[in-house]
Amino acid sequence: FVDYKTINAERIELFCNARESELYKNDDGVPIFLCSEYLRQVTFGGGSEVGIPRQVGGNYANFWTWKYENDNKLKGNLLTASYLDPQDSLFFKEPTKPVAIYSHNLLAE
């Protein structure tokens, strides 16, 4: 690590702006758990110039789905949607839709 040359986070603040969950049964009677979280992350670190801190904000949402398979297994999916920050120069071209989406399949045994 070299002061003012290596750009790393010195501090991260994470804000959960909304959270919802629901448990329901599909048409076959299989329990499915849904959870959503809307988050804002602000990363603080040293900038490339001495005395000028770096601050980067990001907005994203996580959508979790867990489906009961049997007493020893749950199948899940995590969908993460990333949104532009109002300070981003492209924000007004797309203020409401995600600009990146990541999906991960999960298995809990």
GROMACS .gro file of C-alpha atoms in nm:
model
  109
    1PHE     CA    1   0.000   0.000   0.000
    2VAL     CA    2   0.138   0.338  -0.104
    3ASP     CA    3  -0.030   0.652   0.035
    4TYR     CA    4  -0.227   0.843  -0.232
    5LYS     CA    5  -0.122   0.596  -0.503
    6THR     CA    6  -0.327   0.288  -0.414
    7ILE     CA    7  -0.701   0.347  -0.440
    8ASN     CA    8  -0.866   0.131  -0.174
    9ALA     CA    9  -1.166   0.187   0.045
   10GLU     CA   10  -1.083   0.318   0.390
   11ARG     CA   11  -1.445   0.313   0.501
   12ILE     CA   12  -1.774   0.184   0.359
   13GLU     CA   13  -2.118   0.296   0.475
   14LEU     CA   14  -2.412   0.076   0.385
   15PHE     CA   15  -2.772   0.197   0.411
   16CYS     CA   16  -3.072  -0.031   0.375
   17ASN     CA   17  -3.351   0.188   0.236
   18ALA     CA   18  -3.621  -0.079   0.216
   19ARG     CA   19  -3.668  -0.445   0.292
   20GLU     CA   20  -3.961  -0.678   0.226
   21SER     CA   21  -4.021  -1.050   0.259
   22GLU     CA   22  -4.299  -1.293   0.180
   23LEU     CA   23  -4.360  -1.664   0.220
   24TYR     CA   24  -4.611  -1.828  -0.009
   25LYS     CA   25  -4.686  -2.164  -0.171
   26ASN     CA   26  -4.677  -2.216  -0.546
   27ASP     CA   27  -4.949  -2.403  -0.739
   28ASP     CA   28  -4.793  -2.735  -0.635
   29GLY     CA   29  -4.800  -2.637  -0.266
   30VAL     CA   30  -4.421  -2.596  -0.243
   31PRO     CA   31  -4.313  -2.319  -0.002
   32ILE     CA   32  -4.116  -2.031  -0.158
   33PHE     CA   33  -3.956  -1.750   0.041
   34LEU     CA   34  -3.896  -1.412  -0.127
   35CYS     CA   35  -3.691  -1.125   0.014
   36SER     CA   36  -3.589  -0.791  -0.137
   37GLU     CA   37  -3.347  -0.527  -0.010
   38TYR     CA   38  -3.278  -0.184  -0.157
   39LEU     CA   39  -2.932  -0.059  -0.061
   40ARG     CA   40  -2.708   0.243  -0.095
   41GLN     CA   41  -2.334   0.201  -0.049
   42VAL     CA   42  -2.094   0.491  -0.006
   43THR     CA   43  -1.722   0.412  -0.025
   44PHE     CA   44  -1.467   0.655   0.116
   45GLY     CA   45  -1.095   0.643   0.047
   46GLY     CA   46  -0.787   0.844  -0.023
   47GLY     CA   47  -0.786   1.020  -0.356
   48SER     CA   48  -0.505   1.042  -0.607
   49GLU     CA   49  -0.420   1.389  -0.473
   50VAL     CA   50  -0.308   1.459  -0.119
   51GLY     CA   51  -0.588   1.603   0.096
   52ILE     CA   52  -0.868   1.534  -0.152
   53PRO     CA   53  -1.074   1.233  -0.039
   54ARG     CA   54  -1.247   1.002  -0.282
   55GLN     CA   55  -1.616   0.923  -0.237
   56VAL     CA   56  -1.811   0.681  -0.456
   57GLY     CA   57  -2.182   0.607  -0.417
   58GLY     CA   58  -2.377   0.315  -0.554
   59ASN     CA   59  -2.738   0.200  -0.546
   60TYR     CA   60  -2.846  -0.158  -0.583
   61ALA     CA   61  -3.118  -0.406  -0.496
   62ASN     CA   62  -3.094  -0.771  -0.395
   63PHE     CA   63  -3.379  -1.011  -0.465
   64TRP     CA   64  -3.355  -1.349  -0.289
   65THR     CA   65  -3.572  -1.650  -0.376
   66TRP     CA   66  -3.557  -1.974  -0.177
   67LYS     CA   67  -3.756  -2.283  -0.277
   68TYR     CA   68  -3.807  -2.583  -0.049
   69GLU     CA   69  -3.681  -2.906  -0.209
   70ASN     CA   70  -3.683  -3.144   0.090
   71ASP     CA   71  -3.592  -3.144   0.461
   72ASN     CA   72  -3.221  -3.128   0.372
   73LYS     CA   73  -3.217  -2.901   0.069
   74LEU     CA   74  -3.316  -2.550  -0.038
   75LYS     CA   75  -3.260  -2.409  -0.386
   76GLY     CA   76  -3.218  -2.037  -0.420
   77ASN     CA   77  -3.140  -1.750  -0.649
   78LEU     CA   78  -2.986  -1.413  -0.574
   79LEU     CA   79  -3.056  -1.143  -0.831
   80THR     CA   80  -2.863  -0.816  -0.787
   81ALA     CA   81  -2.965  -0.508  -0.984
   82SER     CA   82  -2.731  -0.208  -0.996
   83TYR     CA   83  -2.865   0.143  -1.053
   84LEU     CA   84  -2.696   0.469  -1.149
   85ASP     CA   85  -2.635   0.728  -0.879
   86PRO     CA   86  -2.798   1.073  -0.922
   87GLN     CA   87  -2.447   1.221  -0.929
   88ASP     CA   88  -2.356   1.005  -1.230
   89SER     CA   89  -2.352   1.196  -1.561
   90LEU     CA   90  -2.564   0.922  -1.726
   91PHE     CA   91  -2.830   0.917  -1.453
   92PHE     CA   92  -3.088   1.122  -1.643
   93LYS     CA   93  -3.061   0.894  -1.948
   94GLU     CA   94  -3.183   0.602  -1.733
   95PRO     CA   95  -3.292   0.701  -1.381
   96THR     CA   96  -3.518   0.403  -1.300
   97LYS     CA   97  -3.397   0.086  -1.473
   98PRO     CA   98  -3.093  -0.115  -1.361
   99VAL     CA   99  -2.777  -0.075  -1.566
  100ALA     CA  100  -2.635  -0.414  -1.462
  101ILE     CA  101  -2.797  -0.736  -1.339
  102TYR     CA  102  -2.621  -1.031  -1.179
  103SER     CA  103  -2.785  -1.366  -1.104
  104HIS     CA  104  -2.645  -1.645  -0.885
  105ASN     CA  105  -2.798  -1.988  -0.824
  106LEU     CA  106  -2.765  -2.111  -0.466
  107LEU     CA  107  -2.794  -2.449  -0.300
  108ALA     CA  108  -2.823  -2.498   0.076
  109GLU     CA  109  -2.787  -2.856   0.201
   0.00000   0.00000   0.00000
